[in-house]
PDB file of C-alpha atoms and ligand atoms in Angstrom:
ATOM      1  CA  UNK A   1      -0.062  -0.171  -0.431  1.00  0.00           C
ATOM      2  CA  UNK A   2       1.247   3.384  -0.868  1.00  0.00           C
ATOM      3  CA  UNK A   3       1.526   6.196   1.518  1.00  0.00           C
ATOM      4  CA  UNK A   4      -1.740   7.427   0.401  1.00  0.00           C
ATOM      5  CA  UNK A   5      -3.771   4.794   1.930  1.00  0.00           C
ATOM      6  CA  UNK A   6      -2.453   4.569   4.929  1.00  0.00           C
ATOM      7  CA  UNK A   7      -2.892   8.425   5.443  1.00  0.00           C
ATOM      8  CA  UNK A   8      -6.117   8.459   3.295  1.00  0.00           C
ATOM      9  CA  UNK A   9      -7.513   5.027   2.978  1.00  0.00           C
ATOM     10  CA  UNK A  10      -6.941   3.391   6.428  1.00  0.00           C
ATOM     11  CA  UNK A  11      -4.369   1.043   5.125  1.00  0.00           C
ATOM     12  CA  UNK A  12      -7.066  -0.129   1.960  1.00  0.00           C
ATOM     13  CA  UNK A  13      -6.430   1.629  -1.292  1.00  0.00           C
ATOM     14  CA  UNK A  14      -7.583   4.948  -0.762  1.00  0.00           C
ATOM     15  CA  UNK A  15      -8.978   5.562  -3.748  1.00  0.00           C
ATOM     16  CA  UNK A  16     -11.539   2.837  -3.295  1.00  0.00           C
ATOM     17  CA  UNK A  17     -12.855   4.484  -0.097  1.00  0.00           C
ATOM     18  CA  UNK A  18     -16.243   6.299  -0.193  1.00  0.00           C
ATOM     19  CA  UNK A  19     -15.802   8.946   1.828  1.00  0.00           C
ATOM     20  CA  UNK A  20     -12.911  10.062  -0.504  1.00  0.00           C
ATOM     21  CA  UNK A  21     -15.647  11.477  -3.428  1.00  0.00           C
ATOM     22  CA  UNK A  22     -18.259  12.675  -0.937  1.00  0.00           C
ATOM     23  CA  UNK A  23     -19.573  16.222  -0.453  1.00  0.00           C
ATOM     24  CA  UNK A  24     -18.234  16.722   2.663  1.00  0.00           C
ATOM     25  CA  UNK A  25     -14.899  16.380   2.145  1.00  0.00           C
ATOM     26  CA  UNK A  26     -14.681  18.926  -0.788  1.00  0.00           C
ATOM     27  CA  UNK A  27     -16.181  21.432   1.771  1.00  0.00           C
ATOM     28  CA  UNK A  28     -14.823  20.939   4.895  1.00  0.00           C
ATOM     29  CA  UNK A  29     -14.030  24.087   6.436  1.00  0.00           C
ATOM     30  CA  UNK A  30     -10.623  23.055   7.928  1.00  0.00           C
ATOM     31  CA  UNK A  31      -9.044  22.296   4.081  1.00  0.00           C
ATOM     32  CA  UNK A  32     -10.348  24.964   2.311  1.00  0.00           C
ATOM     33  CA  UNK A  33      -6.315  26.367   3.155  1.00  0.00           C
ATOM     34  CA  UNK A  34      -5.518  23.770   0.236  1.00  0.00           C
ATOM     35  CA  UNK A  35      -8.923  24.726  -2.162  1.00  0.00           C
ATOM     36  CA  UNK A  36      -7.337  23.537  -5.697  1.00  0.00           C
ATOM     37  CA  UNK A  37      -6.369  26.703  -7.025  1.00  0.00           C
ATOM     38  CA  UNK A  38      -4.323  26.283 -10.526  1.00  0.00           C
ATOM     39  CA  UNK A  39      -2.167  29.612 -10.833  1.00  0.00           C
ATOM     40  CA  UNK A  40      -0.463  28.814  -7.030  1.00  0.00           C
ATOM     41  CA  UNK A  41      -0.366  24.747  -9.259  1.00  0.00           C
ATOM     42  CA  UNK A  42       1.670  27.150 -11.946  1.00  0.00           C
ATOM     43  CA  UNK A  43       3.743  28.312  -9.773  1.00  0.00           C
ATOM     44  CA  UNK A  44       4.938  25.986  -7.912  1.00  0.00           C
ATOM     45  CA  UNK A  45       5.428  23.799 -11.178  1.00  0.00           C
ATOM     46  CA  UNK A  46       7.543  27.196 -12.292  1.00  0.00           C
ATOM     47  CA  UNK A  47       9.426  26.776  -9.145  1.00  0.00           C
ATOM     48  CA  UNK A  48      10.153  23.174  -9.371  1.00  0.00           C
ATOM     49  CA  UNK A  49      11.981  23.997 -12.614  1.00  0.00           C
ATOM     50  CA  UNK A  50      14.155  26.652 -10.659  1.00  0.00           C
ATOM     51  CA  UNK A  51      15.556  24.444  -8.241  1.00  0.00           C
ATOM     52  CA  UNK A  52      16.888  22.467 -10.564  1.00  0.00           C
ATOM     53  CA  UNK A  53      19.582  25.340 -11.502  1.00  0.00           C
ATOM     54  CA  UNK A  54      19.987  25.855  -7.540  1.00  0.00           C
ATOM     55  CA  UNK A  55      22.841  24.517  -4.951  1.00  0.00           C
ATOM     56  CA  UNK A  56      22.330  21.044  -4.399  1.00  0.00           C
ATOM     57  CA  UNK A  57      21.656  22.063  -0.512  1.00  0.00           C
ATOM     58  CA  UNK A  58      18.943  24.343  -1.729  1.00  0.00           C
ATOM     59  CA  UNK A  59      17.544  21.808  -3.589  1.00  0.00           C
ATOM     60  CA  UNK A  60      17.778  18.907  -1.399  1.00  0.00           C
ATOM     61  CA  UNK A  61      15.597  20.914   1.482  1.00  0.00           C
ATOM     62  CA  UNK A  62      13.497  22.214  -1.111  1.00  0.00           C
ATOM     63  CA  UNK A  63      12.510  19.751  -3.365  1.00  0.00           C
ATOM     64  CA  UNK A  64      10.516  17.359  -1.102  1.00  0.00           C
ATOM     65  CA  UNK A  65       8.626  19.908   0.421  1.00  0.00           C
ATOM     66  CA  UNK A  66       7.110  21.755  -2.693  1.00  0.00           C
ATOM     67  CA  UNK A  67       6.842  17.923  -4.580  1.00  0.00           C
ATOM     68  CA  UNK A  68       5.277  16.826  -1.359  1.00  0.00           C
ATOM     69  CA  UNK A  69       2.709  20.578  -1.316  1.00  0.00           C
ATOM     70  CA  UNK A  70       2.205  20.075  -5.081  1.00  0.00           C
ATOM     71  CA  UNK A  71       0.667  16.642  -4.425  1.00  0.00           C
ATOM     72  CA  UNK A  72      -1.390  17.950  -1.618  1.00  0.00           C
ATOM     73  CA  UNK A  73      -3.311  20.030  -3.760  1.00  0.00           C
ATOM     74  CA  UNK A  74      -3.000  17.493  -7.161  1.00  0.00           C
ATOM     75  CA  UNK A  75      -2.069  13.818  -6.909  1.00  0.00           C
ATOM     76  CA  UNK A  76      -2.698  10.773  -9.263  1.00  0.00           C
ATOM     77  CA  UNK A  77      -1.679   7.587  -8.691  1.00  0.00           C
ATOM     78  CA  UNK A  78      -2.000   5.125 -12.537  1.00  0.00           C
ATOM     79  CA  UNK A  79      -4.403   2.319 -11.906  1.00  0.00           C
ATOM     80  CA  UNK A  80      -5.159  -0.876 -14.263  1.00  0.00           C
ATOM     81  CA  UNK A  81      -8.405  -1.462 -15.318  1.00  0.00           C
ATOM     82  CA  UNK A  82     -10.377  -3.665 -12.830  1.00  0.00           C
ATOM     83  CA  UNK A  83      -9.409  -0.966  -9.398  1.00  0.00           C
ATOM     84  CA  UNK A  84     -11.511   2.017 -12.847  1.00  0.00           C
ATOM     85  CA  UNK A  85     -13.915  -1.137 -12.680  1.00  0.00           C
ATOM     86  CA  UNK A  86     -14.216  -1.021  -8.738  1.00  0.00           C
ATOM     87  CA  UNK A  87     -14.260   3.155  -8.353  1.00  0.00           C
ATOM     88  CA  UNK A  88     -17.564   3.337 -11.056  1.00  0.00           C
ATOM     89  CA  UNK A  89     -19.144   1.406  -8.376  1.00  0.00           C
ATOM     90  CA  UNK A  90     -18.552   3.585  -6.096  1.00  0.00           C
ATOM     91  CA  UNK A  91     -19.936   6.571  -7.750  1.00  0.00           C
ATOM     92  CA  UNK A  92     -22.881   7.558  -9.473  1.00  0.00           C
ATOM     93  CA  UNK A  93     -22.521  10.564 -11.808  1.00  0.00           C
ATOM     94  CA  UNK A  94     -19.541   9.665 -14.409  1.00  0.00           C
ATOM     95  CA  UNK A  95     -18.910  13.524 -17.044  1.00  0.00           C
ATOM     96  CA  UNK A  96     -16.332  13.503 -20.320  1.00  0.00           C
ATOM     97  CA  UNK A  97     -14.235  16.000 -20.092  1.00  0.00           C
ATOM     98  CA  UNK A  98     -11.668  18.119 -22.343  1.00  0.00           C
ATOM     99  CA  UNK A  99      -8.055  16.928 -21.558  1.00  0.00           C
ATOM    100  CA  UNK A 100      -6.111  20.048 -19.521  1.00  0.00           C
ATOM    101  CA  UNK A 101      -2.726  17.863 -20.536  1.00  0.00           C
ATOM    102  CA  UNK A 102      -3.719  17.848 -24.302  1.00  0.00           C
ATOM    103  CA  UNK A 103      -4.232  21.255 -24.720  1.00  0.00           C
ATOM    104  CA  UNK A 104      -1.267  22.722 -22.523  1.00  0.00           C
ATOM    105  CA  UNK A 105       0.760  20.743 -25.328  1.00  0.00           C
ATOM    106  CA  UNK A 106      -1.257  22.224 -28.575  1.00  0.00           C
ATOM    107  CA  UNK A 107      -3.339  18.842 -29.383  1.00  0.00           C
ATOM    108  CA  UNK A 108      -6.770  19.900 -30.215  1.00  0.00           C
ATOM    109  CA  UNK A 109      -9.538  19.541 -27.829  1.00  0.00           C
ATOM    110  CA  UNK A 110      -9.716  15.225 -26.937  1.00  0.00           C
ATOM    111  CA  UNK A 111     -12.211  14.500 -24.520  1.00  0.00           C
ATOM    112  CA  UNK A 112      -9.905  11.791 -22.544  1.00  0.00           C
ATOM    113  CA  UNK A 113     -10.638  12.325 -19.270  1.00  0.00           C
ATOM    114  CA  UNK A 114     -13.796  11.456 -17.088  1.00  0.00           C
ATOM    115  CA  UNK A 115     -14.848  13.349 -13.864  1.00  0.00           C
ATOM    116  CA  UNK A 116     -16.366  10.844 -11.244  1.00  0.00           C
ATOM    117  CA  UNK A 117     -18.671  11.411  -9.237  1.00  0.00           C
ATOM    118  CA  UNK A 118     -20.828  10.953  -5.849  1.00  0.00           C
ATOM    119  CA  UNK A 119     -24.075  13.326  -6.857  1.00  0.00           C
ATOM    120  CA  UNK A 120     -25.977  13.159  -9.719  1.00  0.00           C
ATOM    121  CA  UNK A 121     -25.507  16.085 -12.025  1.00  0.00           C
ATOM    122  CA  UNK A 122     -21.872  16.097 -11.245  1.00  0.00           C
ATOM    123  CA  UNK A 123     -21.214  19.339  -9.302  1.00  0.00           C
ATOM    124  CA  UNK A 124     -18.948  18.200  -7.190  1.00  0.00           C
ATOM    125  CA  UNK A 125     -17.136  18.667 -10.897  1.00  0.00           C
ATOM    126  CA  UNK A 126     -18.524  21.598 -11.295  1.00  0.00           C
ATOM    127  CA  UNK A 127     -17.623  23.100  -8.089  1.00  0.00           C
ATOM    128  CA  UNK A 128     -13.753  22.169  -8.109  1.00  0.00           C
ATOM    129  CA  UNK A 129     -13.297  23.538 -12.229  1.00  0.00           C
ATOM    130  CA  UNK A 130     -15.397  26.693 -11.106  1.00  0.00           C
ATOM    131  CA  UNK A 131     -12.853  27.190  -7.894  1.00  0.00           C
ATOM    132  CA  UNK A 132     -10.258  26.484  -9.914  1.00  0.00           C
ATOM    133  CA  UNK A 133      -8.809  29.555 -11.275  1.00  0.00           C
ATOM    134  CA  UNK A 134      -9.019  28.116 -14.980  1.00  0.00           C
ATOM    135  CA  UNK A 135     -11.175  30.051 -17.850  1.00  0.00           C
ATOM    136  CA  UNK A 136     -10.372  27.234 -19.585  1.00  0.00           C
ATOM    137  CA  UNK A 137     -13.331  24.677 -18.900  1.00  0.00           C
ATOM    138  CA  UNK A 138     -15.957  27.711 -20.356  1.00  0.00           C
ATOM    139  CA  UNK A 139     -14.607  27.896 -23.686  1.00  0.00           C
ATOM    140  CA  UNK A 140     -16.591  27.673 -26.813  1.00  0.00           C
ATOM    141  CA  UNK A 141     -14.533  24.919 -27.887  1.00  0.00           C
ATOM    142  CA  UNK A 142     -14.080  22.885 -24.325  1.00  0.00           C
ATOM    143  CA  UNK A 143     -17.044  24.164 -22.538  1.00  0.00           C
ATOM    144  CA  UNK A 144     -19.113  22.091 -21.009  1.00  0.00           C
ATOM    145  CA  UNK A 145     -19.016  18.608 -19.071  1.00  0.00           C
ATOM    146  CA  UNK A 146     -21.047  15.532 -21.069  1.00  0.00           C
ATOM    147  CA  UNK A 147     -22.427  13.075 -18.906  1.00  0.00           C
ATOM    148  CA  UNK A 148     -22.288   9.271 -20.062  1.00  0.00           C
ATOM    149  CA  UNK A 149     -23.023   6.181 -18.854  1.00  0.00           C
ATOM    150  CA  UNK A 150     -20.667   3.725 -16.703  1.00  0.00           C
ATOM    151  CA  UNK A 151     -21.486   1.189 -19.307  1.00  0.00           C
ATOM    152  CA  UNK A 152     -20.246   3.728 -22.023  1.00  0.00           C
ATOM    153  CA  UNK A 153     -16.812   5.215 -19.926  1.00  0.00           C
ATOM    154  CA  UNK A 154     -15.639   1.886 -19.544  1.00  0.00           C
ATOM    155  CA  UNK A 155     -15.940   0.470 -22.850  1.00  0.00           C
ATOM    156  CA  UNK A 156     -13.897   4.027 -24.219  1.00  0.00           C
ATOM    157  CA  UNK A 157     -11.442   2.848 -20.888  1.00  0.00           C
ATOM    158  CA  UNK A 158     -11.241  -0.611 -22.835  1.00  0.00           C
ATOM    159  CA  UNK A 159     -10.716   1.182 -26.414  1.00  0.00           C
ATOM    160  CA  UNK A 160      -7.626   3.872 -24.858  1.00  0.00           C
ATOM    161  CA  UNK A 161      -5.822   0.431 -24.143  1.00  0.00           C
ATOM    162  CA  UNK A 162      -6.072  -0.725 -27.408  1.00  0.00           C
ATOM    163  CA  UNK A 163      -4.327   2.876 -28.343  1.00  0.00           C
ATOM    164  CA  UNK A 164      -2.228   2.281 -25.113  1.00  0.00           C
ATOM    165  CA  UNK A 165      -4.232   4.699 -22.884  1.00  0.00           C
ATOM    166  CA  UNK A 166      -2.665   4.732 -19.429  1.00  0.00           C
ATOM    167  CA  UNK A 167      -5.314   4.910 -16.467  1.00  0.00           C
ATOM    168  CA  UNK A 168      -4.912   7.476 -13.878  1.00  0.00           C
ATOM    169  CA  UNK A 169      -7.029   8.678 -10.134  1.00  0.00           C
ATOM    170  CA  UNK A 170      -6.705  12.401  -9.884  1.00  0.00           C
ATOM    171  CA  UNK A 171      -7.303  14.114  -6.434  1.00  0.00           C
ATOM    172  CA  UNK A 172      -8.144  18.362  -6.178  1.00  0.00           C
ATOM    173  CA  UNK A 173      -7.536  18.961  -3.577  1.00  0.00           C
ATOM    174  CA  UNK A 174      -6.285  15.243  -2.162  1.00  0.00           C
ATOM    175  CA  UNK A 175      -7.701  13.125  -0.956  1.00  0.00           C
ATOM    176  CA  UNK A 176     -10.846  13.902  -3.027  1.00  0.00           C
ATOM    177  CA  UNK A 177     -11.425  11.996  -6.125  1.00  0.00           C
ATOM    178  CA  UNK A 178     -11.605  14.539  -9.016  1.00  0.00           C
ATOM    179  CA  UNK A 179     -11.528  11.830 -11.901  1.00  0.00           C
ATOM    180  CA  UNK A 180      -9.931   9.732 -13.869  1.00  0.00           C
ATOM    181  CA  UNK A 181      -7.493  10.228 -16.714  1.00  0.00           C
ATOM    182  CA  UNK A 182      -6.632   8.111 -19.657  1.00  0.00           C
ATOM    183  CA  UNK A 183      -2.679   9.338 -20.277  1.00  0.00           C
ATOM    184  CA  UNK A 184       0.154   8.738 -22.657  1.00  0.00           C
ATOM    185  CA  UNK A 185       3.806   9.477 -21.831  1.00  0.00           C
ATOM    186  CA  UNK A 186       4.182  12.321 -24.893  1.00  0.00           C
ATOM    187  CA  UNK A 187       1.498  14.754 -22.720  1.00  0.00           C
ATOM    188  CA  UNK A 188       0.498  13.721 -19.558  1.00  0.00           C
ATOM    189  CA  UNK A 189       1.649  16.305 -17.108  1.00  0.00           C
ATOM    190  CA  UNK A 190       1.446  14.382 -14.562  1.00  0.00           C
ATOM    191  CA  UNK A 191       3.807  11.307 -16.300  1.00  0.00           C
ATOM    192  CA  UNK A 192       6.359  14.028 -17.373  1.00  0.00           C
ATOM    193  CA  UNK A 193       6.442  15.556 -14.275  1.00  0.00           C
ATOM    194  CA  UNK A 194       6.843  12.416 -12.688  1.00  0.00           C
ATOM    195  CA  UNK A 195       9.032   9.986 -14.847  1.00  0.00           C
ATOM    196  CA  UNK A 196      10.817  12.894 -16.906  1.00  0.00           C
ATOM    197  CA  UNK A 197      10.717  16.228 -14.520  1.00  0.00           C
ATOM    198  CA  UNK A 198      11.468  14.130 -11.902  1.00  0.00           C
ATOM    199  CA  UNK A 199       8.960  15.268  -9.683  1.00  0.00           C
ATOM    200  CA  UNK A 200       6.792  12.473  -8.234  1.00  0.00           C
ATOM    201  CA  UNK A 201       3.131  13.372  -8.407  1.00  0.00           C
ATOM    202  CA  UNK A 202       1.744  10.347 -10.066  1.00  0.00           C
ATOM    203  CA  UNK A 203       2.328   7.319  -8.193  1.00  0.00           C
ATOM    204  CA  UNK A 204       2.940   3.177  -9.533  1.00  0.00           C
ATOM    205  CA  UNK A 205      -0.516   0.892  -9.291  1.00  0.00           C
ATOM    206  CA  UNK A 206      -0.989  -1.097  -6.533  1.00  0.00           C
ATOM    207  CA  UNK A 207       0.421  -3.824  -8.561  1.00  0.00           C
ATOM    208  CA  UNK A 208       3.245  -4.945 -11.563  1.00  0.00           C
ATOM    209  CA  UNK A 209       2.813  -6.904 -14.134  1.00  0.00           C
ATOM    210  CA  UNK A 210       4.703 -10.529 -15.093  1.00  0.00           C
ATOM    211  CA  UNK A 211       4.730 -12.571 -18.735  1.00  0.00           C
ATOM    212  CA  UNK A 212       4.886 -15.872 -18.349  1.00  0.00           C
ATOM    213  CA  UNK A 213       8.161 -17.126 -20.247  1.00  0.00           C
ATOM    214  CA  UNK A 214       6.137 -20.523 -21.748  1.00  0.00           C
ATOM    215  CA  UNK A 215       3.224 -18.009 -22.554  1.00  0.00           C
ATOM    216  CA  UNK A 216       5.268 -15.082 -24.607  1.00  0.00           C
ATOM    217  CA  UNK A 217       5.956 -16.220 -27.809  1.00  0.00           C
ATOM    218  CA  UNK A 218       8.159 -12.957 -28.752  1.00  0.00           C
ATOM    219  CA  UNK A 219       5.638 -10.649 -30.414  1.00  0.00           C
ATOM    220  CA  UNK A 220       6.595  -7.693 -29.130  1.00  0.00           C
ATOM    221  CA  UNK A 221       3.624  -5.877 -29.304  1.00  0.00           C
ATOM    222  CA  UNK A 222       3.714  -5.408 -25.611  1.00  0.00           C
ATOM    223  CA  UNK A 223       7.150  -3.130 -25.414  1.00  0.00           C
ATOM    224  CA  UNK A 224       5.253  -0.797 -28.590  1.00  0.00           C
ATOM    225  CA  UNK A 225       2.724  -0.026 -26.090  1.00  0.00           C
ATOM    226  CA  UNK A 226       3.975   0.196 -22.370  1.00  0.00           C
ATOM    227  CA  UNK A 227       4.299   3.885 -21.924  1.00  0.00           C
ATOM    228  CA  UNK A 228       7.123   3.538 -19.472  1.00  0.00           C
ATOM    229  CA  UNK A 229       9.327   1.865 -21.452  1.00  0.00           C
ATOM    230  CA  UNK A 230       9.744  -1.278 -18.996  1.00  0.00           C
ATOM    231  CA  UNK A 231       9.336  -4.059 -21.749  1.00  0.00           C
ATOM    232  CA  UNK A 232      12.489  -4.731 -23.433  1.00  0.00           C
ATOM    233  CA  UNK A 233      13.463  -8.011 -25.812  1.00  0.00           C
ATOM    234  CA  UNK A 234      15.598 -10.969 -25.126  1.00  0.00           C
ATOM    235  CA  UNK A 235      17.412 -11.733 -28.004  1.00  0.00           C
ATOM    236  CA  UNK A 236      19.202 -14.705 -27.020  1.00  0.00           C
ATOM    237  CA  UNK A 237      15.795 -16.142 -25.447  1.00  0.00           C
ATOM    238  CA  UNK A 238      13.382 -15.187 -28.196  1.00  0.00           C
ATOM    239  CA  UNK A 239      10.741 -13.512 -25.433  1.00  0.00           C
ATOM    240  CA  UNK A 240      10.113 -10.292 -23.780  1.00  0.00           C
ATOM    241  CA  UNK A 241      10.851  -9.475 -20.070  1.00  0.00           C
ATOM    242  CA  UNK A 242       9.831  -6.336 -17.734  1.00  0.00           C
ATOM    243  CA  UNK A 243      11.874  -4.647 -15.739  1.00  0.00           C
ATOM    244  CA  UNK A 244       9.798  -4.450 -12.503  1.00  0.00           C
ATOM    245  CA  UNK A 245      11.597  -1.178 -11.158  1.00  0.00           C
ATOM    246  CA  UNK A 246      10.032   1.101 -14.614  1.00  0.00           C
ATOM    247  CA  UNK A 247       6.792  -1.093 -14.377  1.00  0.00           C
ATOM    248  CA  UNK A 248       4.440   1.189 -13.637  1.00  0.00           C
ATOM    249  CA  UNK A 249       1.756  -1.824 -13.005  1.00  0.00           C
ATOM    250  CA  UNK A 250      -1.002  -0.173 -15.573  1.00  0.00           C
ATOM    251  CA  UNK A 251      -1.886  -3.262 -17.507  1.00  0.00           C
ATOM    252  CA  UNK A 252      -1.940  -1.642 -20.919  1.00  0.00           C
ATOM    253  CA  UNK A 253       1.158  -4.370 -22.119  1.00  0.00           C
ATOM    254  CA  UNK A 254      -1.817  -6.930 -21.593  1.00  0.00           C
ATOM    255  CA  UNK A 255      -4.011  -5.939 -22.752  1.00  0.00           C
ATOM    256  CA  UNK A 256      -2.386  -5.793 -26.158  1.00  0.00           C
ATOM    257  CA  UNK A 257      -1.450  -8.963 -25.794  1.00  0.00           C
ATOM    258  CA  UNK A 258      -2.835 -11.652 -28.098  1.00  0.00           C
ATOM    259  CA  UNK A 259      -0.706 -14.899 -25.980  1.00  0.00           C
ATOM    260  CA  UNK A 260      -2.553 -13.912 -22.073  1.00  0.00           C
ATOM    261  CA  UNK A 261       1.160 -14.098 -21.095  1.00  0.00           C
ATOM    262  CA  UNK A 262       1.018 -10.712 -18.885  1.00  0.00           C
ATOM    263  CA  UNK A 263      -0.298 -10.477 -15.741  1.00  0.00           C
ATOM    264  CA  UNK A 264      -1.225  -7.937 -12.658  1.00  0.00           C
ATOM    265  CA  UNK A 265       0.357  -9.418  -9.399  1.00  0.00           C
ATOM    266  CA  UNK A 266      -0.190  -7.562  -6.021  1.00  0.00           C
ATOM    267  CA  UNK A 267       2.952  -5.074  -5.243  1.00  0.00           C
ATOM    268  CA  UNK A 268       3.057  -5.831  -1.978  1.00  0.00           C
ATOM    269  CA  UNK A 269       3.359  -9.623  -3.234  1.00  0.00           C
ATOM    270  CA  UNK A 270       7.019  -8.618  -4.875  1.00  0.00           C
ATOM    271  CA  UNK A 271      10.222  -7.682  -2.553  1.00  0.00           C
ATOM    272  CA  UNK A 272      12.109  -6.141  -5.171  1.00  0.00           C
ATOM    273  CA  UNK A 273       8.976  -3.002  -5.831  1.00  0.00           C
ATOM    274  CA  UNK A 274       7.375  -3.427  -2.917  1.00  0.00           C
ATOM    275  CA  UNK A 275       7.950   0.307  -2.267  1.00  0.00           C
ATOM    276  CA  UNK A 276       8.767   1.545  -4.874  1.00  0.00           C
ATOM    277  CA  UNK A 277       5.966   4.836  -5.792  1.00  0.00           C
TER     278      UNK A 277
HETATM  279  S1  SF4 B 301       2.540  -9.113 -26.605  1.00  0.00           S
HETATM  280 FE1  SF4 B 301       2.421 -11.040 -25.112  1.00  0.00          FE
HETATM  281  S2  SF4 B 301       3.206 -12.557 -26.358  1.00  0.00           S
HETATM  282 FE2  SF4 B 301       4.129 -10.132 -27.420  1.00  0.00          FE
HETATM  283  S3  SF4 B 301       5.671 -10.154 -26.628  1.00  0.00           S
HETATM  284 FE3  SF4 B 301       4.305  -9.064 -25.181  1.00  0.00          FE
HETATM  285  S4  SF4 B 301       4.028 -10.992 -23.509  1.00  0.00           S
HETATM  286 FE4  SF4 B 301       5.238 -11.812 -25.082  1.00  0.00          FE
HETATM  287  S1  SF4 B 302       5.207  -3.281 -17.916  1.00  0.00           S
HETATM  288 FE1  SF4 B 302       4.081  -2.193 -16.598  1.00  0.00          FE
HETATM  289  S2  SF4 B 302       4.172  -0.041 -17.004  1.00  0.00           S
HETATM  290 FE2  SF4 B 302       4.707  -1.384 -18.966  1.00  0.00          FE
HETATM  291  S3  SF4 B 302       2.614  -1.211 -20.068  1.00  0.00           S
HETATM  292 FE3  SF4 B 302       3.008  -3.810 -18.093  1.00  0.00          FE
HETATM  293  S4  SF4 B 302       1.919  -3.305 -16.703  1.00  0.00           S
HETATM  294 FE4  SF4 B 302       2.332  -1.252 -17.418  1.00  0.00          FE
END
């Protein structure tokens, strides 16, 4: 279990705790001090860039503080499809919305993000969006939260897996769950910051993948879709292998394997990566 499961999930998966979706949590007056504010988040992200040029001692003190502040406001964790299905068993409202990260990367509107909540009209998603200081969601091209059924959303998620998109659950502010995104390494701000920028705001899933060498035929389809570059190929053995130190447990490789050779294991059952987030 990651540190957020201990802090916000009573030792269970934090994103499967119904109270992390509740209106009470969002409107808790004590939590107003860390409301989601895109301007403050933006400042912290710029500060992170500046810190890269600072002396070692300054970095050693300031980087963990900045990363923790960002995580308190906006934090994500990778999810395989079976955990997305469990979240959909908790929430009663799903809305599709335009992806902010892709827009910032110059990609035209793509609705790969889903707000989830436990109220009928998606009011919590609107509340977070309207309090964020972002005009983004009220623009002519991007405005509007499009209500979809859970079944429709899950069908789309399965199609996204075939495109190589990885699911991730996000808070704003932590631990209030606002939505589930479908990300790739090229455009997702969370993956880019975590993997390329060194700021861990996207934790690995509670799982890690493994390949059954008896079933693998070495086709390398899994290598092509892994968003984290965790899969290699042994020319000698003519099979693929997973670098578990790089694996985020998203299960995207599993969806691409026609030989059913890839499975996810509980991260806690693999000592080498049990505490790697
Ligand atoms: S997709 Fe499956 S069969 Fe192909 S290399 Fe990967 S694990 Fe092996
Ligand atoms: S190897 Fe790990 S990170 Fe890569 S696609 Fe598979 S589960 Fe995801």
